[in-house]
Amino acid sequence: MRLEQVLYTATVQATGGRTGTAASADGALSVTLSTPSELGGAGARAPTPNNSSPPAIRRALSAR
């Protein structure tokens, strides 16, 4: 796939790895991340990097 035109740019900062936080620069997104119990974490009811990234990528690619 070739990028022909940039339509939108967003910035998100993640800190703390799998048990950290992620927030967008514009404040529209702010989440606490948790490590799944299957990977040795507490299994808290929070998004993990594994289940947060694919929908965002899929959405970005389908927005064309």
Short mmCIF file of N, CA and C in Angstrom, two decimals:
data_model
loop_
_atom_site.label_atom_id
_atom_site.label_comp_id
_atom_site.label_asym_id
_atom_site.label_seq_id
_atom_site.Cartn_x
_atom_site.Cartn_y
_atom_site.Cartn_z
N MET A 1 0.85 -1.16 0.00
CA MET A 1 0.00 0.00 0.00
C MET A 1 0.90 1.24 0.00
N ARG A 2 0.58 2.18 -0.81
CA ARG A 2 1.35 3.41 -0.91
C ARG A 2 0.55 4.57 -0.31
N LEU A 3 1.16 5.30 0.58
CA LEU A 3 0.52 6.46 1.18
C LEU A 3 0.55 7.61 0.19
N GLU A 4 -0.62 8.09 -0.19
CA GLU A 4 -0.70 9.16 -1.18
C GLU A 4 -0.87 10.53 -0.56
N GLN A 5 -1.57 10.61 0.56
CA GLN A 5 -1.81 11.90 1.19
C GLN A 5 -2.08 11.69 2.68
N VAL A 6 -1.43 12.45 3.51
CA VAL A 6 -1.69 12.40 4.95
C VAL A 6 -2.94 13.22 5.23
N LEU A 7 -3.95 12.58 5.82
CA LEU A 7 -5.21 13.27 6.10
C LEU A 7 -5.31 13.72 7.54
N TYR A 8 -4.65 13.00 8.43
CA TYR A 8 -4.77 13.30 9.85
C TYR A 8 -3.59 12.69 10.57
N THR A 9 -3.08 13.39 11.56
CA THR A 9 -1.99 12.88 12.37
C THR A 9 -2.39 12.99 13.83
N ALA A 10 -2.18 11.93 14.58
CA ALA A 10 -2.48 11.93 16.01
C ALA A 10 -1.22 11.52 16.76
N THR A 11 -1.10 12.01 17.98
CA THR A 11 0.03 11.66 18.82
C THR A 11 -0.49 11.06 20.12
N VAL A 12 0.04 9.89 20.46
CA VAL A 12 -0.32 9.21 21.70
C VAL A 12 0.96 8.84 22.41
N GLN A 13 0.98 9.06 23.73
CA GLN A 13 2.14 8.69 24.52
C GLN A 13 1.75 7.57 25.47
N ALA A 14 2.53 6.50 25.45
CA ALA A 14 2.32 5.38 26.36
C ALA A 14 3.50 5.31 27.31
N THR A 15 3.20 5.11 28.59
CA THR A 15 4.25 4.99 29.60
C THR A 15 3.97 3.77 30.47
N GLY A 16 5.01 3.16 30.98
CA GLY A 16 4.84 2.06 31.91
C GLY A 16 4.65 0.69 31.28
N GLY A 17 4.73 0.60 29.97
CA GLY A 17 4.60 -0.72 29.32
C GLY A 17 3.22 -1.32 29.48
N ARG A 18 3.18 -2.63 29.71
CA ARG A 18 1.90 -3.36 29.79
C ARG A 18 1.06 -2.99 30.99
N THR A 19 1.65 -2.40 32.01
CA THR A 19 0.88 -2.00 33.20
C THR A 19 0.98 -0.49 33.38
N GLY A 20 0.88 0.23 32.30
CA GLY A 20 1.03 1.68 32.33
C GLY A 20 -0.21 2.40 31.90
N THR A 21 0.01 3.51 31.22
CA THR A 21 -1.09 4.34 30.73
C THR A 21 -0.80 4.77 29.30
N ALA A 22 -1.84 5.17 28.60
CA ALA A 22 -1.69 5.74 27.26
C ALA A 22 -2.66 6.91 27.16
N ALA A 23 -2.18 8.01 26.59
CA ALA A 23 -3.03 9.20 26.46
C ALA A 23 -2.69 9.93 25.17
N SER A 24 -3.72 10.46 24.53
CA SER A 24 -3.51 11.25 23.31
C SER A 24 -3.14 12.68 23.68
N ALA A 25 -2.42 13.33 22.79
CA ALA A 25 -1.98 14.70 23.03
C ALA A 25 -3.15 15.67 23.16
N ASP A 26 -4.26 15.38 22.48
CA ASP A 26 -5.42 16.28 22.55
C ASP A 26 -6.36 15.97 23.71
N GLY A 27 -6.03 14.95 24.51
CA GLY A 27 -6.84 14.59 25.67
C GLY A 27 -8.08 13.77 25.36
N ALA A 28 -8.29 13.41 24.10
CA ALA A 28 -9.48 12.64 23.72
C ALA A 28 -9.41 11.18 24.17
N LEU A 29 -8.22 10.68 24.43
CA LEU A 29 -8.04 9.29 24.84
C LEU A 29 -7.13 9.24 26.05
N SER A 30 -7.55 8.52 27.07
CA SER A 30 -6.72 8.31 28.25
C SER A 30 -7.13 6.96 28.84
N VAL A 31 -6.24 5.99 28.81
CA VAL A 31 -6.55 4.66 29.32
C VAL A 31 -5.43 4.14 30.21
N THR A 32 -5.83 3.29 31.16
CA THR A 32 -4.89 2.56 31.99
C THR A 32 -4.77 1.18 31.38
N LEU A 33 -3.55 0.72 31.16
CA LEU A 33 -3.32 -0.58 30.54
C LEU A 33 -3.02 -1.63 31.60
N SER A 34 -3.35 -2.88 31.31
CA SER A 34 -3.15 -3.97 32.25
C SER A 34 -2.58 -5.18 31.53
N THR A 35 -1.73 -5.92 32.22
CA THR A 35 -1.20 -7.16 31.68
C THR A 35 -2.22 -8.27 31.90
N PRO A 36 -2.55 -9.04 30.86
CA PRO A 36 -3.50 -10.14 31.02
C PRO A 36 -2.96 -11.20 31.99
N SER A 37 -3.86 -11.85 32.72
CA SER A 37 -3.43 -12.89 33.66
C SER A 37 -2.70 -14.02 32.95
N GLU A 38 -3.04 -14.27 31.68
CA GLU A 38 -2.37 -15.32 30.90
C GLU A 38 -0.88 -15.02 30.69
N LEU A 39 -0.51 -13.75 30.84
CA LEU A 39 0.89 -13.35 30.68
C LEU A 39 1.53 -12.96 32.01
N GLY A 40 0.91 -13.40 33.11
CA GLY A 40 1.48 -13.16 34.43
C GLY A 40 1.01 -11.92 35.14
N GLY A 41 0.05 -11.22 34.56
CA GLY A 41 -0.45 -9.99 35.18
C GLY A 41 -1.60 -10.25 36.12
N ALA A 42 -2.10 -9.19 36.69
CA ALA A 42 -3.21 -9.27 37.64
C ALA A 42 -4.54 -9.59 36.96
N GLY A 43 -4.60 -9.37 35.66
CA GLY A 43 -5.84 -9.65 34.93
C GLY A 43 -6.93 -8.63 35.20
N ALA A 44 -6.55 -7.41 35.51
CA ALA A 44 -7.52 -6.34 35.76
C ALA A 44 -8.38 -6.10 34.53
N ARG A 45 -9.57 -5.58 34.75
CA ARG A 45 -10.47 -5.28 33.63
C ARG A 45 -10.06 -3.95 33.01
N ALA A 46 -9.05 -4.04 32.17
CA ALA A 46 -8.53 -2.86 31.48
C ALA A 46 -7.98 -3.32 30.14
N PRO A 47 -7.92 -2.44 29.17
CA PRO A 47 -7.35 -2.82 27.88
C PRO A 47 -5.86 -3.18 28.01
N THR A 48 -5.42 -4.04 27.14
CA THR A 48 -4.00 -4.37 27.06
C THR A 48 -3.47 -3.80 25.75
N PRO A 49 -2.16 -3.60 25.64
CA PRO A 49 -1.61 -3.16 24.37
C PRO A 49 -1.98 -4.11 23.23
N ASN A 50 -2.12 -5.40 23.55
CA ASN A 50 -2.45 -6.40 22.53
C ASN A 50 -3.84 -6.21 21.95
N ASN A 51 -4.81 -5.81 22.76
CA ASN A 51 -6.17 -5.68 22.21
C ASN A 51 -6.54 -4.24 21.89
N SER A 52 -5.65 -3.29 22.16
CA SER A 52 -5.93 -1.89 21.83
C SER A 52 -5.40 -1.51 20.45
N SER A 53 -4.24 -1.99 20.09
CA SER A 53 -3.58 -1.57 18.86
C SER A 53 -4.26 -2.07 17.58
N PRO A 54 -4.62 -3.35 17.48
CA PRO A 54 -5.20 -3.82 16.20
C PRO A 54 -6.44 -3.06 15.74
N PRO A 55 -7.41 -2.74 16.63
CA PRO A 55 -8.56 -1.97 16.13
C PRO A 55 -8.17 -0.58 15.63
N ALA A 56 -7.23 0.06 16.29
CA ALA A 56 -6.80 1.39 15.85
C ALA A 56 -6.13 1.33 14.49
N ILE A 57 -5.30 0.33 14.29
CA ILE A 57 -4.63 0.17 13.00
C ILE A 57 -5.65 -0.15 11.91
N ARG A 58 -6.57 -1.06 12.21
CA ARG A 58 -7.60 -1.44 11.24
C ARG A 58 -8.45 -0.23 10.86
N ARG A 59 -8.81 0.59 11.84
CA ARG A 59 -9.61 1.78 11.60
C ARG A 59 -8.84 2.79 10.72
N ALA A 60 -7.58 2.95 11.03
CA ALA A 60 -6.76 3.90 10.25
C ALA A 60 -6.64 3.46 8.79
N LEU A 61 -6.49 2.17 8.58
CA LEU A 61 -6.34 1.67 7.21
C LEU A 61 -7.65 1.70 6.43
N SER A 62 -8.79 1.57 7.14
CA SER A 62 -10.07 1.55 6.43
C SER A 62 -10.63 2.95 6.23
N ALA A 63 -10.01 3.97 6.81
CA ALA A 63 -10.53 5.34 6.71
C ALA A 63 -10.23 5.99 5.35
N ARG A 64 -9.52 5.30 4.50
CA ARG A 64 -9.15 5.89 3.22
C ARG A 64 -10.32 6.03 2.30
#
